[in-house]
XYZ file of C-alpha atoms in Angstrom:
689
model
C 103.086 149.243 45.295
C 106.431 148.738 43.931
C 109.552 151.014 43.332
C 112.245 151.095 40.726
C 114.662 150.221 43.499
C 112.842 146.901 44.047
C 113.662 145.365 40.620
C 112.139 147.247 37.886
C 108.812 146.478 36.243
C 106.016 144.722 38.093
C 105.664 141.002 37.988
C 102.769 139.359 36.085
C 103.126 141.755 33.106
C 103.895 140.689 29.539
C 107.143 141.921 27.856
C 105.243 144.712 26.002
C 103.457 145.892 29.155
C 106.621 145.731 31.223
C 108.344 147.888 28.482
C 105.577 150.363 28.740
C 105.929 150.656 32.537
C 109.625 151.369 31.900
C 108.813 154.055 29.356
C 106.412 155.704 31.691
C 108.891 155.689 34.555
C 111.603 157.213 32.471
C 109.397 160.196 31.578
C 108.068 160.745 35.249
C 109.703 163.631 36.998
C 110.071 165.122 40.436
C 108.929 168.647 41.022
C 110.628 170.793 43.667
C 110.660 174.404 44.833
C 113.595 176.259 43.256
C 116.350 175.851 44.079
C 116.246 172.150 44.964
C 118.936 169.571 45.814
C 119.430 166.109 47.204
C 119.705 167.713 50.619
C 115.939 168.213 50.452
C 115.276 164.719 49.206
C 112.507 163.829 51.598
C 108.776 164.606 52.237
C 109.568 167.676 54.412
C 111.890 169.441 52.104
C 111.352 171.234 48.742
C 109.692 168.305 47.115
C 106.301 169.240 45.806
C 105.054 166.190 43.822
C 105.310 164.385 40.644
C 104.696 165.123 36.998
C 105.595 163.664 33.588
C 106.900 164.741 30.143
C 103.919 165.032 27.946
C 105.906 166.623 25.136
C 109.436 167.784 24.423
C 110.171 170.584 27.154
C 106.620 170.185 28.514
C 105.623 168.691 31.883
C 102.063 167.837 32.925
C 101.173 167.750 36.605
C 98.585 168.902 39.013
C 97.849 172.592 39.610
C 98.184 172.082 43.421
C 101.648 170.803 42.843
C 102.949 173.267 40.390
C 101.579 176.465 42.077
C 103.298 175.752 45.325
C 106.443 176.891 43.657
C 107.851 180.375 44.068
C 106.957 183.184 41.605
C 105.595 180.703 39.144
C 108.816 178.808 38.949
C 109.765 175.224 39.871
C 112.648 172.799 39.582
C 112.140 169.726 37.546
C 114.275 166.628 38.301
C 114.373 163.907 35.741
C 116.439 161.008 34.423
C 118.347 162.275 31.377
C 120.005 158.948 30.835
C 117.640 155.903 31.250
C 120.656 153.694 32.093
C 121.835 155.865 34.972
C 120.447 156.548 38.413
C 121.585 160.149 38.313
C 118.917 162.870 37.998
C 119.331 166.184 36.144
C 117.692 169.464 37.368
C 116.280 172.044 35.014
C 114.198 175.159 35.823
C 110.517 175.124 34.799
C 107.958 177.876 34.495
C 104.245 177.264 35.206
C 102.482 178.678 32.169
C 99.026 177.249 32.665
C 97.133 176.071 35.726
C 93.409 175.109 36.101
C 92.587 176.774 38.450
C 95.676 178.970 39.129
C 94.736 179.596 42.765
C 92.883 177.595 45.384
C 89.457 179.063 46.112
C 88.702 180.106 49.765
C 87.096 177.391 51.873
C 88.080 174.109 53.547
C 87.710 171.813 50.536
C 90.421 170.376 48.397
C 91.875 171.798 45.154
C 89.038 171.789 42.617
C 89.155 169.942 39.329
C 90.517 169.769 36.786
C 93.596 170.524 38.870
C 95.962 170.387 35.928
C 99.073 172.433 35.136
C 101.611 172.672 32.399
C 105.253 173.525 33.096
C 107.569 174.751 30.449
C 111.280 173.918 30.771
C 113.477 176.999 30.610
C 116.266 175.341 28.670
C 116.489 172.572 26.108
C 117.258 169.108 27.404
C 116.967 165.645 25.964
C 114.386 163.455 27.537
C 111.660 160.860 26.797
C 107.933 161.528 26.603
C 104.867 159.490 27.293
C 102.233 158.688 24.774
C 98.990 160.457 25.577
C 95.593 159.076 24.414
C 93.549 161.014 21.805
C 90.275 159.396 23.008
C 87.638 161.077 25.123
C 86.735 159.572 28.586
C 89.615 157.009 28.033
C 90.249 156.471 31.752
C 86.563 155.752 32.479
C 86.633 153.166 29.738
C 89.614 151.437 31.371
C 89.141 148.860 33.969
C 92.656 148.654 35.390
C 95.344 151.277 35.228
C 98.767 151.698 36.621
C 99.869 154.684 38.551
C 103.409 156.073 38.561
C 105.030 158.767 40.657
C 107.673 159.799 43.141
C 107.204 159.052 46.859
C 109.375 158.780 50.023
C 111.058 155.425 50.138
C 111.277 153.172 53.203
C 114.976 153.788 53.502
C 114.720 157.591 53.140
C 115.012 159.757 50.062
C 112.585 159.603 47.148
C 111.808 156.712 44.792
C 109.944 156.254 41.598
C 106.999 154.089 42.642
C 104.146 152.363 40.711
C 101.011 150.399 41.473
C 97.684 149.078 40.149
C 94.461 150.889 40.508
C 90.894 149.985 39.491
C 88.551 152.638 38.011
C 85.421 152.671 40.206
C 83.462 155.402 38.656
C 83.445 159.260 38.742
C 82.313 162.223 40.802
C 80.378 164.268 38.306
C 79.285 163.653 34.717
C 81.479 164.008 31.588
C 80.153 167.465 30.924
C 80.913 168.682 34.391
C 83.945 170.961 34.678
C 84.967 169.437 37.949
C 84.641 165.747 37.121
C 87.120 163.499 38.834
C 87.600 159.755 38.568
C 87.423 157.465 41.568
C 90.234 154.864 42.014
C 90.519 151.809 44.210
C 93.359 149.331 44.540
C 96.960 150.044 45.599
C 97.906 152.702 48.025
C 98.632 156.115 46.295
C 101.510 157.454 48.205
C 102.206 160.987 49.403
C 104.086 162.865 46.512
C 102.566 160.836 43.678
C 100.061 163.559 42.860
C 100.696 164.785 39.324
C 102.073 161.464 38.162
C 100.730 159.593 35.119
C 98.000 156.995 34.965
C 98.640 154.465 32.150
C 96.315 151.981 30.542
C 98.559 148.947 29.786
C 95.842 147.264 27.690
C 95.920 150.094 25.102
C 99.482 151.433 25.949
C 98.660 154.940 26.474
C 98.571 157.505 29.390
C 94.884 158.306 30.158
C 94.973 160.387 33.299
C 96.766 162.244 36.056
C 96.829 161.273 39.749
C 95.077 164.016 41.745
C 94.941 162.870 45.326
C 95.073 159.962 47.709
C 92.474 158.935 50.188
C 93.593 159.372 53.827
C 93.665 156.075 55.519
C 92.310 154.166 52.467
C 93.561 152.657 49.416
C 93.086 154.335 46.052
C 92.477 157.992 45.383
C 91.157 160.331 42.702
C 92.340 161.173 39.194
C 91.675 163.532 36.319
C 91.218 162.290 32.770
C 93.923 163.607 30.299
C 91.141 165.031 27.985
C 90.382 167.670 30.639
C 93.316 169.562 29.154
C 90.979 170.509 26.263
C 89.401 172.916 28.655
C 92.514 175.104 28.768
C 91.645 178.747 28.077
C 91.112 179.357 24.361
C 93.069 182.366 22.941
C 91.051 185.464 22.330
C 92.777 186.043 18.988
C 92.577 183.782 15.948
C 94.707 180.651 16.042
C 96.811 180.852 12.975
C 99.750 178.711 14.189
C 100.241 176.099 16.880
C 102.293 178.647 18.982
C 99.105 180.758 19.303
C 97.461 178.137 21.565
C 99.276 176.236 24.405
C 97.138 173.243 23.831
C 97.998 172.946 20.230
C 101.715 173.592 20.902
C 101.912 170.776 23.482
C 100.043 168.111 21.399
C 101.489 168.979 18.025
C 104.900 168.611 19.669
C 103.832 165.340 21.379
C 102.605 163.816 18.076
C 105.638 164.859 16.055
C 107.961 163.445 18.778
C 106.371 159.991 18.580
C 106.005 159.936 14.821
C 109.708 160.983 14.394
C 110.794 158.143 16.735
C 108.682 155.621 15.018
C 109.814 156.595 11.469
C 113.509 156.968 12.302
C 116.212 154.562 11.376
C 118.538 155.766 14.071
C 118.677 154.410 17.676
C 117.953 150.928 18.975
C 115.648 151.966 21.844
C 112.182 150.489 22.016
C 109.582 153.273 21.240
C 105.994 153.610 22.491
C 104.771 152.503 18.982
C 107.009 149.393 19.266
C 105.548 148.384 22.624
C 102.014 149.170 21.630
C 102.290 147.032 18.468
C 103.325 144.029 20.650
C 100.179 144.283 22.876
C 97.675 141.468 22.558
C 95.129 143.908 21.117
C 97.105 146.814 19.561
C 95.416 150.275 19.939
C 94.559 152.737 17.241
C 91.474 150.933 15.900
C 91.609 149.900 12.229
C 94.904 151.928 11.908
C 96.889 150.145 14.596
C 99.728 151.943 16.318
C 102.095 152.379 13.360
C 99.609 153.857 10.815
C 98.139 155.933 13.695
C 101.330 157.494 14.868
C 102.440 158.277 11.311
C 99.051 160.026 10.645
C 99.127 161.996 13.773
C 102.545 163.129 12.999
C 101.478 164.445 9.586
C 98.323 166.177 11.142
C 100.682 167.856 13.622
C 102.537 169.543 10.789
C 99.326 171.344 9.736
C 97.918 174.533 11.266
C 95.419 173.771 13.978
C 91.667 173.927 13.443
C 90.408 177.598 13.225
C 88.194 176.810 16.235
C 86.460 173.915 18.145
C 83.287 174.765 16.302
C 84.948 174.365 12.854
C 86.238 170.985 14.004
C 82.796 169.857 15.218
C 81.296 170.942 11.784
C 83.860 168.753 10.038
C 83.108 165.848 12.209
C 79.375 166.276 11.762
C 79.742 165.855 7.994
C 81.052 162.175 8.514
C 78.584 159.367 8.687
C 77.959 157.892 12.073
C 80.054 160.477 14.003
C 78.370 162.138 16.888
C 80.821 164.831 17.806
C 78.686 166.220 20.664
C 78.971 162.929 22.500
C 82.699 163.727 23.161
C 83.223 165.861 26.159
C 85.119 168.108 26.545
C 84.657 168.831 22.888
C 87.504 167.952 20.485
C 90.003 170.747 20.112
C 92.765 169.478 17.905
C 93.130 167.273 14.802
C 94.227 164.413 17.015
C 91.013 164.764 19.059
C 88.973 164.550 15.929
C 90.719 161.303 14.854
C 90.018 159.903 18.430
C 86.305 160.629 17.873
C 86.313 158.302 14.845
C 87.223 155.209 16.977
C 83.725 155.058 18.352
C 81.944 155.124 15.078
C 80.141 151.876 14.010
C 81.200 151.116 10.492
C 79.880 148.194 8.527
C 83.256 146.754 7.663
C 87.074 147.401 7.298
C 86.567 149.313 3.982
C 84.075 151.701 5.671
C 86.339 152.395 8.582
C 89.277 153.328 6.395
C 87.005 155.479 4.194
C 85.824 157.398 7.303
C 89.491 158.224 8.236
C 90.597 159.246 4.793
C 87.373 161.516 4.424
C 88.381 163.124 7.693
C 91.886 163.798 6.337
C 90.514 165.276 3.142
C 88.208 167.527 5.389
C 91.371 168.665 7.248
C 93.149 169.521 4.002
C 90.095 171.500 2.719
C 89.502 173.322 5.965
C 89.449 177.158 5.852
C 92.581 178.747 7.113
C 94.364 182.105 6.741
C 96.197 182.727 3.542
C 99.601 180.894 3.300
C 99.076 179.097 6.685
C 99.182 175.593 5.096
C 102.429 174.715 3.273
C 102.124 172.818 0.051
C 104.848 170.438 1.346
C 102.915 169.490 4.478
C 99.651 169.225 2.626
C 101.321 166.775 0.120
C 102.683 164.730 3.024
C 99.131 164.141 4.283
C 97.728 163.532 0.926
C 100.532 160.997 0.306
C 99.393 159.096 3.398
C 95.726 159.192 2.193
C 96.742 158.072 -1.291
C 98.709 155.138 0.083
C 95.833 153.916 2.362
C 93.301 154.433 -0.457
C 95.350 152.312 -2.804
C 95.645 149.470 -0.328
C 92.128 149.533 1.184
C 89.534 151.367 -1.019
C 87.838 150.591 -4.367
C 88.722 152.355 -7.508
C 85.603 154.527 -7.728
C 86.322 156.001 -4.291
C 90.026 156.507 -5.162
C 89.016 158.429 -8.134
C 86.709 160.747 -6.081
C 89.547 161.310 -3.690
C 91.825 162.274 -6.639
C 89.247 164.770 -7.803
C 89.000 166.366 -4.451
C 92.770 166.637 -4.200
C 92.829 168.206 -7.559
C 90.463 170.858 -6.358
C 92.406 171.485 -3.146
C 95.871 171.736 -4.558
C 95.447 174.761 -6.896
C 94.224 176.727 -3.959
C 97.132 175.763 -1.829
C 99.549 176.765 -4.559
C 97.752 180.147 -4.978
C 98.067 180.757 -1.231
C 101.780 179.875 -1.380
C 102.395 182.383 -4.246
C 100.411 185.067 -2.436
C 102.519 184.485 0.775
C 105.784 184.489 -1.163
C 104.717 187.919 -2.728
C 103.951 189.512 0.678
C 106.484 192.057 1.766
C 109.190 190.680 4.072
C 109.823 193.947 5.755
C 113.078 195.924 5.535
C 116.139 193.524 5.200
C 118.758 193.762 7.829
C 121.861 194.712 5.842
C 124.840 194.069 8.152
C 127.240 194.215 5.320
C 126.781 198.033 5.152
C 127.427 198.457 8.911
C 130.417 198.547 11.167
C 130.853 195.266 13.057
C 133.281 193.688 15.584
C 135.771 191.108 14.387
C 137.222 188.409 16.728
C 140.090 186.315 15.509
C 140.804 183.073 17.613
C 143.827 181.091 16.391
C 145.343 177.842 17.562
C 149.067 178.202 18.000
C 150.952 175.980 15.741
C 153.808 175.370 18.158
C 152.028 174.867 21.476
C 149.319 172.257 22.187
C 145.831 173.700 23.143
C 147.049 177.204 23.284
C 145.073 179.987 21.553
C 145.800 183.595 20.506
C 143.003 186.108 19.988
C 142.632 189.612 18.465
C 139.636 192.028 18.601
C 138.965 194.913 16.238
C 136.191 197.180 14.910
C 135.744 196.789 11.171
C 134.748 200.239 9.871
C 133.057 200.047 6.460
C 134.050 203.594 5.575
C 137.438 203.715 7.158
C 140.389 201.434 8.251
C 139.849 198.809 10.914
C 140.476 199.906 14.486
C 142.442 197.312 16.596
C 141.136 197.128 20.045
C 143.242 194.450 21.816
C 145.059 191.244 21.220
C 147.014 188.560 23.091
C 149.509 186.307 21.333
C 150.947 184.740 24.417
C 148.655 181.732 24.230
C 145.987 180.645 26.652
C 143.832 177.504 27.115
C 140.540 177.740 25.179
C 138.455 177.605 28.430
C 140.131 180.915 29.635
C 139.794 182.797 26.400
C 136.255 184.233 26.996
C 137.336 185.806 30.373
C 140.600 187.167 28.885
C 138.947 188.974 25.887
C 135.687 190.107 27.777
C 137.003 193.638 28.348
C 138.136 194.022 24.741
C 134.767 192.855 23.355
C 132.853 195.114 25.586
C 134.846 198.037 24.448
C 134.517 197.119 20.788
C 130.751 196.794 21.087
C 130.615 200.180 22.805
C 132.237 201.727 19.791
C 129.752 200.478 17.174
C 126.503 199.581 18.796
C 123.485 201.715 17.961
C 120.298 202.242 20.074
C 118.118 199.219 19.550
C 120.486 197.755 16.910
C 123.471 195.819 18.303
C 126.503 195.364 16.004
C 127.285 191.971 14.526
C 130.158 189.930 15.998
C 132.158 188.109 13.262
C 134.151 185.183 14.670
C 137.086 184.406 12.432
C 138.519 180.950 12.896
C 139.817 178.027 10.961
C 137.220 175.411 9.807
C 138.408 173.024 12.527
C 137.142 175.540 15.104
C 133.725 176.031 13.741
C 132.277 174.239 16.760
C 133.515 177.061 19.105
C 130.439 178.249 20.882
C 131.236 181.919 21.040
C 127.502 182.792 20.958
C 127.057 180.963 24.286
C 129.858 183.116 25.941
C 128.650 185.427 28.680
C 130.188 188.889 29.190
C 130.184 190.253 32.723
C 128.880 193.574 31.377
C 125.398 192.255 30.668
C 125.319 188.741 32.027
C 123.661 187.299 28.860
C 124.807 185.024 26.158
C 126.413 186.841 23.283
C 124.111 185.253 20.757
C 121.046 186.416 22.629
C 122.374 190.067 22.711
C 123.542 190.382 19.139
C 124.052 188.410 15.743
C 127.125 186.218 16.026
C 128.392 184.666 12.806
C 131.385 182.579 11.776
C 133.974 183.609 9.144
C 137.266 182.077 8.039
C 140.370 183.301 6.296
C 140.190 180.194 4.114
C 138.570 181.489 0.928
C 137.976 178.283 -1.030
C 136.537 178.793 -4.575
C 137.123 182.533 -4.930
C 135.707 182.725 -8.470
C 132.421 181.021 -7.580
C 131.819 182.765 -4.135
C 130.372 186.098 -5.496
C 127.897 184.496 -7.786
C 126.506 182.124 -5.188
C 126.347 185.024 -2.652
C 124.487 187.335 -5.041
C 121.921 184.613 -5.909
C 121.052 184.459 -2.264
C 120.225 188.079 -2.124
C 117.070 187.346 -4.113
C 114.017 185.879 -2.272
C 113.894 182.140 -2.502
C 116.728 180.730 -0.481
C 116.204 177.223 0.742
C 118.026 174.834 3.227
C 119.675 171.544 2.112
C 120.928 169.073 4.724
C 124.111 167.628 3.250
C 125.524 165.445 5.989
C 122.476 163.453 7.276
C 119.963 161.030 5.752
C 117.196 159.209 7.750
C 118.757 160.490 10.940
C 122.072 158.835 10.122
C 125.329 160.736 9.489
C 126.558 160.629 5.881
C 129.725 162.031 4.334
C 129.367 165.531 2.877
C 129.419 165.072 -0.974
C 132.395 165.870 -3.114
C 132.775 169.308 -4.633
C 131.505 168.075 -8.013
C 128.217 167.029 -6.541
C 127.910 170.110 -4.260
C 128.388 172.272 -7.313
C 125.174 170.955 -8.766
C 123.163 172.521 -5.897
C 121.310 175.676 -6.704
C 123.168 178.850 -5.985
C 120.485 179.936 -3.622
C 120.976 176.851 -1.496
C 121.897 177.159 2.194
C 123.913 174.027 3.143
C 123.054 172.597 6.559
C 125.414 170.401 8.638
C 123.137 168.591 11.013
C 125.881 166.380 12.452
C 128.694 168.796 12.871
C 128.877 168.708 16.782
C 130.910 170.863 19.052
C 134.090 168.997 18.549
C 134.174 167.988 14.909
C 136.494 165.160 13.851
C 138.775 165.457 10.743
C 136.109 163.970 8.443
C 133.563 166.587 9.540
C 136.057 169.436 9.085
C 136.980 168.098 5.640
C 133.237 168.252 4.748
C 133.253 171.802 5.801
C 136.208 172.630 3.582
C 134.433 171.014 0.653
C 131.546 173.420 1.132
C 133.973 176.373 1.073
C 135.672 174.920 -2.017
C 132.303 174.945 -3.702
C 131.998 178.600 -3.123
C 129.243 178.733 -0.409
C 129.313 181.825 1.709
C 126.487 180.800 3.932
C 125.923 177.666 5.857
C 124.210 176.468 9.069
C 125.810 174.033 11.485
C 124.338 172.143 14.402
C 126.784 171.900 17.235
C 124.623 169.901 19.780
C 125.821 166.369 20.126
C 123.440 163.758 18.690
C 124.536 160.905 21.006
C 121.637 161.427 23.600
C 118.935 161.753 21.019
C 119.941 160.781 17.413
C 116.475 161.608 15.932
C 116.981 164.921 14.267
C 113.873 165.266 12.102
C 112.529 168.211 14.075
C 115.813 170.051 13.370
C 115.444 169.364 9.662
C 111.982 170.601 9.483
C 112.487 173.713 11.464
C 115.763 174.737 9.814
C 114.070 174.540 6.425
C 111.233 176.743 7.740
C 113.670 179.307 9.219
C 115.764 179.612 6.088
C 112.593 180.023 3.933
C 111.171 182.556 6.361
C 114.419 184.703 6.193
C 114.012 184.637 2.339
C 117.402 186.179 1.588
C 121.056 185.692 2.799
C 121.214 189.144 4.419
C 118.377 188.438 6.813
C 119.861 185.190 8.216
C 122.022 186.723 10.839
C 119.070 188.540 12.371
C 116.880 185.379 12.032
C 119.325 183.220 13.884
C 119.779 185.976 16.544
C 115.920 185.948 17.065
C 116.005 182.191 17.525
C 118.826 182.453 20.147
C 116.941 185.085 21.933
C 113.959 182.818 22.062
C 116.018 179.892 23.475
C 117.316 182.163 26.228
C 113.784 183.437 26.915
C 112.536 179.775 27.305
C 110.398 179.693 24.154
C 110.103 175.919 23.637
C 109.066 176.217 20.028
C 112.637 177.602 19.358
C 114.621 175.021 21.394
C 115.339 173.017 18.190
C 117.740 175.748 17.222
C 119.929 175.435 20.407
C 123.496 174.989 19.276
C 122.947 176.178 15.721
C 125.658 178.348 14.204
C 125.759 180.481 11.107
C 128.607 180.666 8.759
C 128.268 184.062 7.014
C 131.144 185.250 4.800
C 130.239 188.077 2.481
C 132.819 188.174 -0.367
C 131.988 191.810 -1.068
C 133.047 192.845 2.397
C 136.352 190.996 2.976
C 138.028 190.777 6.384
C 140.369 193.484 7.526
C 144.003 193.148 6.490
C 145.880 191.288 9.339
C 148.384 194.057 9.277
C 145.954 196.350 10.979
C 146.050 194.181 14.161
C 148.907 195.475 16.251
C 150.303 194.303 19.576
C 148.601 196.288 22.404
C 150.958 198.659 24.168
């Protein structure tokens, strides 16, 4: 058994296998009772066990580890920077445990003994690659175990060792099957840690227990997660099913990092591709991860039964041999690996026919976007042209020609569906906050607060022109904002806060400020938008604004290509964008430099009255494809400009509530400047008596 304090990866491993061990250790976490700290850094303190990041913001561990927290909450300690020894703590909520309580009796915690922990705030971290095969651990001979355990010198250390699979207690169809391990000692505290097959380069199981006084222990295969409780209502989106949420996010994470040009870090796909026998069957690691990422963009199978029916239509596939039964598209792909095909062509044909079955699967109206369907069809088309004969390619073209009109019809029907009553903030009173940098004093800011009455003159509430450091401004104006909100909030309908700043201050995180009156972030309580006194192209602004009041707005990222920052185009090029376009600044950041600010000004000079800005820094994780996808969906879902403030407010509420599917929006800001409702005349702001 070795630890990361003893010199990194284990001896005797090839470069790719050593890299895989490093990737696993980076994603392995400590789980503590909340609150935890280094003062309880030993076996007798708040330390509960190990776990690992299976997807962004999701930790997989053992149920007997996670349920020993308090009120379903734990603290997760992890390495945010792989080149640092410092750990970061983040709260986590136990959202699923199998079983969730220990049955009475003297026996140990029954299998599957698995739990999923959802992080309660967005953080950057790495994730392991999880196998899509059934019984993958039992098919492995030697596996490596990783977890946290007490070190010889005190404290906790990330430890790893080698185990040999010796069989199982129970058959594959038994709900409580566990795998028996021999080999290195499984240390106290390693329960919940990952088991990785370095031959195939994938995590295949979870450490369940050690054997008292003996080497080895027991483990649970990763496929046992398929037995998570199935929702009682129809699964129309991945968020309707925890299992689908986790593994769709997992597959997108790895596909994004493989396909990204940004970053120089070795990915799981890179390491897998360097193994003596790369995994993924005929596809190999690269084609496999790309395909899984495209499948993860589609709505999940309607049910396990519908997936089994699809698999049964494929030659040589015996879907009932895979237990637990496949539940997601990735599981169905894994079932194809065991099929005996006559040659390379037949193996590729089997995979593309599976993909065509996925595209043709029954699903609720409008639940499969034409864009995502085309992405999967593009993958099929590329494989078919390279690997399949012309007559089969023609049959595939005919199948796609039959599928595409139905997708387009569904899209049109969804577009015609009523969007509900639009939230028209332009016709309501709102609160206006001006924050200005003093021109004669370094890093000193003035502020003014008023209520902007739509049917009357603006009402000044308070102001301070004496100057204050930016960090003290939220506390200084808290009372004024509280009073302004009291004057114009309505039951169940909080007033909008319009923050008026110069373009250079668009990174100001006013929506993250917390008022003592409610203890919540402003953006989670009410819509918060940016405005500016800089008007730009005054003659173009009304036309662009009015075009966005009709359904059909769409997002357009203007400062990022292939995960790399690019210069915002000049006004002449921006002017060619459709008037209903919502520009997106993916690389704005919280402290924009002069080039970024100049790009914002060019947007204003083009007449855009709406734009979205991402203020989160991209240094920790430069891959931003998930943000691009989700911001496009959010804008399309809003359909019109006047619904965007409420849409962004809903996302901010979701982030504050710990909804991982909304974490992509953390740091997003909305510029929303309605030319038909100008700002109050500055003369209405008076020095408070």
